[in-house]
Tab-separated table of C-alpha atoms and ligand atoms in Angstrom:
chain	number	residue	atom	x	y	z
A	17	UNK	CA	50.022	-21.015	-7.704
A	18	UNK	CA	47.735	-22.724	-10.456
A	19	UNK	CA	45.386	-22.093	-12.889
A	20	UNK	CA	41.485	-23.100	-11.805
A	21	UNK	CA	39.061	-24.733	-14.406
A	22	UNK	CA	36.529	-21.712	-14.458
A	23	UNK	CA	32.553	-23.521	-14.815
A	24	UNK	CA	30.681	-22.366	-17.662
A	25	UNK	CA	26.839	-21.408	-18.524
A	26	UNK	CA	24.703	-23.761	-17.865
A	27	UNK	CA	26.918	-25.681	-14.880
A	28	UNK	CA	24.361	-26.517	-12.186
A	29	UNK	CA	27.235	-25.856	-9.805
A	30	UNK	CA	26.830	-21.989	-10.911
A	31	UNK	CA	23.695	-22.065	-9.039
A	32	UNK	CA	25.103	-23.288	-5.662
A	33	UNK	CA	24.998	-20.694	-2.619
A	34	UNK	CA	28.205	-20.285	-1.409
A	35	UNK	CA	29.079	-20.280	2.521
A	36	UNK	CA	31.123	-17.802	4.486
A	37	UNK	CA	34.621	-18.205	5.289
A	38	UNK	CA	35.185	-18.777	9.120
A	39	UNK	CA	38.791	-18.784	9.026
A	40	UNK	CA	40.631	-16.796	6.901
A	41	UNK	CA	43.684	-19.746	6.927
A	42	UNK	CA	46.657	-20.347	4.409
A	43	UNK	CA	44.442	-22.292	2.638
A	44	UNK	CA	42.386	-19.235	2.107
A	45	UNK	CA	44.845	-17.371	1.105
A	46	UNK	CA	46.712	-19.949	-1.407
A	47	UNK	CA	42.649	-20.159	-2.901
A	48	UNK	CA	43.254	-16.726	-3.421
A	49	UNK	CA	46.127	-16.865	-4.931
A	50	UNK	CA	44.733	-19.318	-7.428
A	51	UNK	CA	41.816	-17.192	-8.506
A	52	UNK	CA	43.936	-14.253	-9.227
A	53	UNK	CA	46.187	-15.973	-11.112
A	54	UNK	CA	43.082	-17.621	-13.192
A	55	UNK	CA	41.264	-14.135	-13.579
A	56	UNK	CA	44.503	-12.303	-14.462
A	57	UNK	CA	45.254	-15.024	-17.240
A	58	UNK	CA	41.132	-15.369	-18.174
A	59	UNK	CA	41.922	-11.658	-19.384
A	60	UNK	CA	39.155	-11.102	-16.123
A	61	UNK	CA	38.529	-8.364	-14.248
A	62	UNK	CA	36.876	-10.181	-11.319
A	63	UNK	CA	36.194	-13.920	-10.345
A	64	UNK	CA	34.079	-15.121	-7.506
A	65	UNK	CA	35.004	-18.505	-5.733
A	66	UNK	CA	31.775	-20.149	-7.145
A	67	UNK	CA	33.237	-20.183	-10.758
A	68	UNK	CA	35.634	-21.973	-9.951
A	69	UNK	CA	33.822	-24.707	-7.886
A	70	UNK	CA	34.431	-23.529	-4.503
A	71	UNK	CA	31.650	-22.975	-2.550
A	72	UNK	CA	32.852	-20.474	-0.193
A	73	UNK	CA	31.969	-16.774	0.253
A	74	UNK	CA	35.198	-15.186	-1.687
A	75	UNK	CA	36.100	-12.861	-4.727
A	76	UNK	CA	38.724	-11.546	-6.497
A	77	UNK	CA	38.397	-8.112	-8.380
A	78	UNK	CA	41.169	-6.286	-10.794
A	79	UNK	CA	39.633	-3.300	-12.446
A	80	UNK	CA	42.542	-1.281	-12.977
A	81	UNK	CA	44.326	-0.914	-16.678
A	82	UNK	CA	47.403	-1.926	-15.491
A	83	UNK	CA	46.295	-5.364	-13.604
A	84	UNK	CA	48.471	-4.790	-10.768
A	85	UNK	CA	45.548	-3.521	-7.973
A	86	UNK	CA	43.806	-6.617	-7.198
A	87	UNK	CA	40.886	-6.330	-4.084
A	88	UNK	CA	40.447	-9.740	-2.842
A	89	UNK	CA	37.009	-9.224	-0.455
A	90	UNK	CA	35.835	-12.311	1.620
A	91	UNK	CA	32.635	-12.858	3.059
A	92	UNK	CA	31.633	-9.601	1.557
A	93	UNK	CA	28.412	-7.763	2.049
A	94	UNK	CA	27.057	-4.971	0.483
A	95	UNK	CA	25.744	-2.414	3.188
A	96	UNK	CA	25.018	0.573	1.100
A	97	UNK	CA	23.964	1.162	-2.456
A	98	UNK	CA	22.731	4.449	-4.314
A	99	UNK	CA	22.184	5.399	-7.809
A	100	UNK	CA	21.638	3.592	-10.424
A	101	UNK	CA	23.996	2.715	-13.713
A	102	UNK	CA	23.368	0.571	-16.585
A	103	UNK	CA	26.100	-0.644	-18.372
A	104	UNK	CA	27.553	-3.657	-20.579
A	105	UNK	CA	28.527	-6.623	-19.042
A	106	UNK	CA	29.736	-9.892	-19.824
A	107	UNK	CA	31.100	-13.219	-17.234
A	108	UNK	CA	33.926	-15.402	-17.664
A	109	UNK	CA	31.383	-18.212	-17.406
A	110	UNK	CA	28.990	-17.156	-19.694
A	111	UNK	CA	31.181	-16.984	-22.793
A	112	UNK	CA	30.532	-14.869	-25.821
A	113	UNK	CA	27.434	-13.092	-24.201
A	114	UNK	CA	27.268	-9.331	-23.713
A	115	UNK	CA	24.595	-7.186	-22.460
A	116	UNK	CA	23.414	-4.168	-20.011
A	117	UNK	CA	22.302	-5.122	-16.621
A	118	UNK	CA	20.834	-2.168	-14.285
A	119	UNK	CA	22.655	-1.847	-11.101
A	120	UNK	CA	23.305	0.422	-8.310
A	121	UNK	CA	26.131	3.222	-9.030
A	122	UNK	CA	28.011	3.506	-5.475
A	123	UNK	CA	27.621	1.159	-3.048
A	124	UNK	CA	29.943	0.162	0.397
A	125	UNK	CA	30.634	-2.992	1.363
A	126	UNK	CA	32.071	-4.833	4.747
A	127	UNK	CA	34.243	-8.068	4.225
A	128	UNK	CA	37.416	-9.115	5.590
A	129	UNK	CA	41.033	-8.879	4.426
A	130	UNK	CA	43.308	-11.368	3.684
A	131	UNK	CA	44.763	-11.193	7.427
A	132	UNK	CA	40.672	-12.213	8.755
A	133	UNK	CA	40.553	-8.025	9.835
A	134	UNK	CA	37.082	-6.632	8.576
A	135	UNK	CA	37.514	-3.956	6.119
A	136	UNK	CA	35.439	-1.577	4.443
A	137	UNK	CA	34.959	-0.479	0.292
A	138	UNK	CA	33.560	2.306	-0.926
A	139	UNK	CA	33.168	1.717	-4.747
A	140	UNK	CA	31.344	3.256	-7.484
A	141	UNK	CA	30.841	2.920	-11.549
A	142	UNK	CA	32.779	-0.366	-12.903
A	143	UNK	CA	34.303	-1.451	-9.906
A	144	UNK	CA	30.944	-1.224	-8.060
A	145	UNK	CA	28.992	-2.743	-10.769
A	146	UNK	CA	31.521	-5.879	-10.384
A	147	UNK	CA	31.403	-6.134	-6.871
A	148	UNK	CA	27.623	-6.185	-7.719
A	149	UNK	CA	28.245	-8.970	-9.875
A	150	UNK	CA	30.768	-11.119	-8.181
A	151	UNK	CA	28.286	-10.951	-4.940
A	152	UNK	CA	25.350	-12.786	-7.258
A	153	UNK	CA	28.020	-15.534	-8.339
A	154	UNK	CA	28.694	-16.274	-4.701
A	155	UNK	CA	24.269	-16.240	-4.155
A	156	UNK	CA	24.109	-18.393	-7.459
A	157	UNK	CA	23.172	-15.702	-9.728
A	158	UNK	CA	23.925	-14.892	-12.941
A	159	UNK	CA	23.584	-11.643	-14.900
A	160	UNK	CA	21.966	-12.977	-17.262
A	161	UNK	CA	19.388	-13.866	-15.073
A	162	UNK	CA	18.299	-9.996	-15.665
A	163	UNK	CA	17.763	-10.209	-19.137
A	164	UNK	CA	14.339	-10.935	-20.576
A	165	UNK	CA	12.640	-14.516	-20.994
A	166	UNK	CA	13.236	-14.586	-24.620
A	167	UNK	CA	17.079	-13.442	-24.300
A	168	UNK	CA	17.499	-15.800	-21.877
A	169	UNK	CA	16.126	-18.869	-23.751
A	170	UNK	CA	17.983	-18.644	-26.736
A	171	UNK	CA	21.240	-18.284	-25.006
A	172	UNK	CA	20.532	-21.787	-23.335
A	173	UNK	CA	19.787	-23.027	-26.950
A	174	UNK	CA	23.471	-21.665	-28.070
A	175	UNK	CA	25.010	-22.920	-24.870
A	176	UNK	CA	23.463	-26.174	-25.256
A	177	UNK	CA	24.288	-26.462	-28.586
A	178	UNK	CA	28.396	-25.596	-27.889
A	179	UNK	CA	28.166	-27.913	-24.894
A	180	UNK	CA	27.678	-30.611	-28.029
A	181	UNK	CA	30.049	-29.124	-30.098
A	182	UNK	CA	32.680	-28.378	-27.566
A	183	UNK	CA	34.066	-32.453	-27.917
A	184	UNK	CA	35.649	-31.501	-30.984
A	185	UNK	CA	36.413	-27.979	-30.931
A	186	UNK	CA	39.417	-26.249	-29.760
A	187	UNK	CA	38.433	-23.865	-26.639
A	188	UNK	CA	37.383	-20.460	-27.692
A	189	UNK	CA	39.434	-17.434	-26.814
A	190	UNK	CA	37.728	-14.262	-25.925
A	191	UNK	CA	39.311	-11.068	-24.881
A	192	UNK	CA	37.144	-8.245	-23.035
A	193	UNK	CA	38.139	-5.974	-20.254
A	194	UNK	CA	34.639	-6.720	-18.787
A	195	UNK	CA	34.952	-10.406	-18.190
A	196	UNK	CA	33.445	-10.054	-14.344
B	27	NI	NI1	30.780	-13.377	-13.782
């Protein structure tokens, strides 16, 4: 196993569309051993394949206190959503920025297991609102793509600014249980 450089706010490559898995291969599955290990010791709770410069339709979710119930969901696809839940989120690639993003309370998705079998999730509340989440990574979205112009362009100002500043600056370490 080994720990994966996660990209960061405002890495181009964040924006890249991912492409579904076709065989679900021991290369898949070492991948996927990678990203958990990287999300559990990112202090994540979920980490899609784009972050860490794979372009391939994967994610890794662990919403549980005790870290030990990873879902690992490739080439998922939401096929049902209801509701609707608002609630605080935050990305391990857009450091240091928190905020509420609208998104659908229960939703089931299709993907397939780490065997290639298609599989089915029924999710609600936070683990629904990261599938949610990780899903937009592997599209090229962000969630702070929701937030409003003026939110938006002065986090590009700060994340410009540390990009600068990052040269000579030891990394900053954040903890929050809603790095997604
Ligand atoms: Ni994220």
């Amino acid at each position: 196993m080994a720990r994966l450089a996660i990209l960061e706010y405002p890495d181009k490559r964040l924006r890249l569309k991912a492409e579904p898995v076709e065989d679900v291969d021991d290369e898949i599955r070492g991948l996927v051993s990678d990203m958990l290990e990287t999300m559990y010791a990112a202090a994540g709770i979920g980490l899609a394949a784009t972050q860490v410069n794979v372009r391939k339709r994967l994610l890794v979710i662990d919403v549980s206190e005790a870290r030990d119930e990873p879902h690992v969901l490739i080439n998922p696809v939401i096929v049902h959503a209801q509701g609707k839940i608002s609630s605080e989120e935050g990305c391990l690639s857009v450091p240091d920025v928190f905020d509420y993003v609208e998104r659908a309370e229960q939703i089931r998705a299709t993907y397939l297991d780490l065997d290639g079998r298609p599989a089915e999730l029924e999710a609600e509340d936070l683990l629904a609102v990261c599938v949610q989440h990780e899903i937009d990574h592997l599209d090229g979205k962000l969630f702070v793509d929701y937030l409003s112009e003026l939110k938006r362009q002065r986090l590009r100002k700060k994340a410009l600014k540390k990009v600068r500043r990052s040269a000579n600056e030891a990394p900053r370490q954040s903890i929050s249980a809603r790095l997604i």
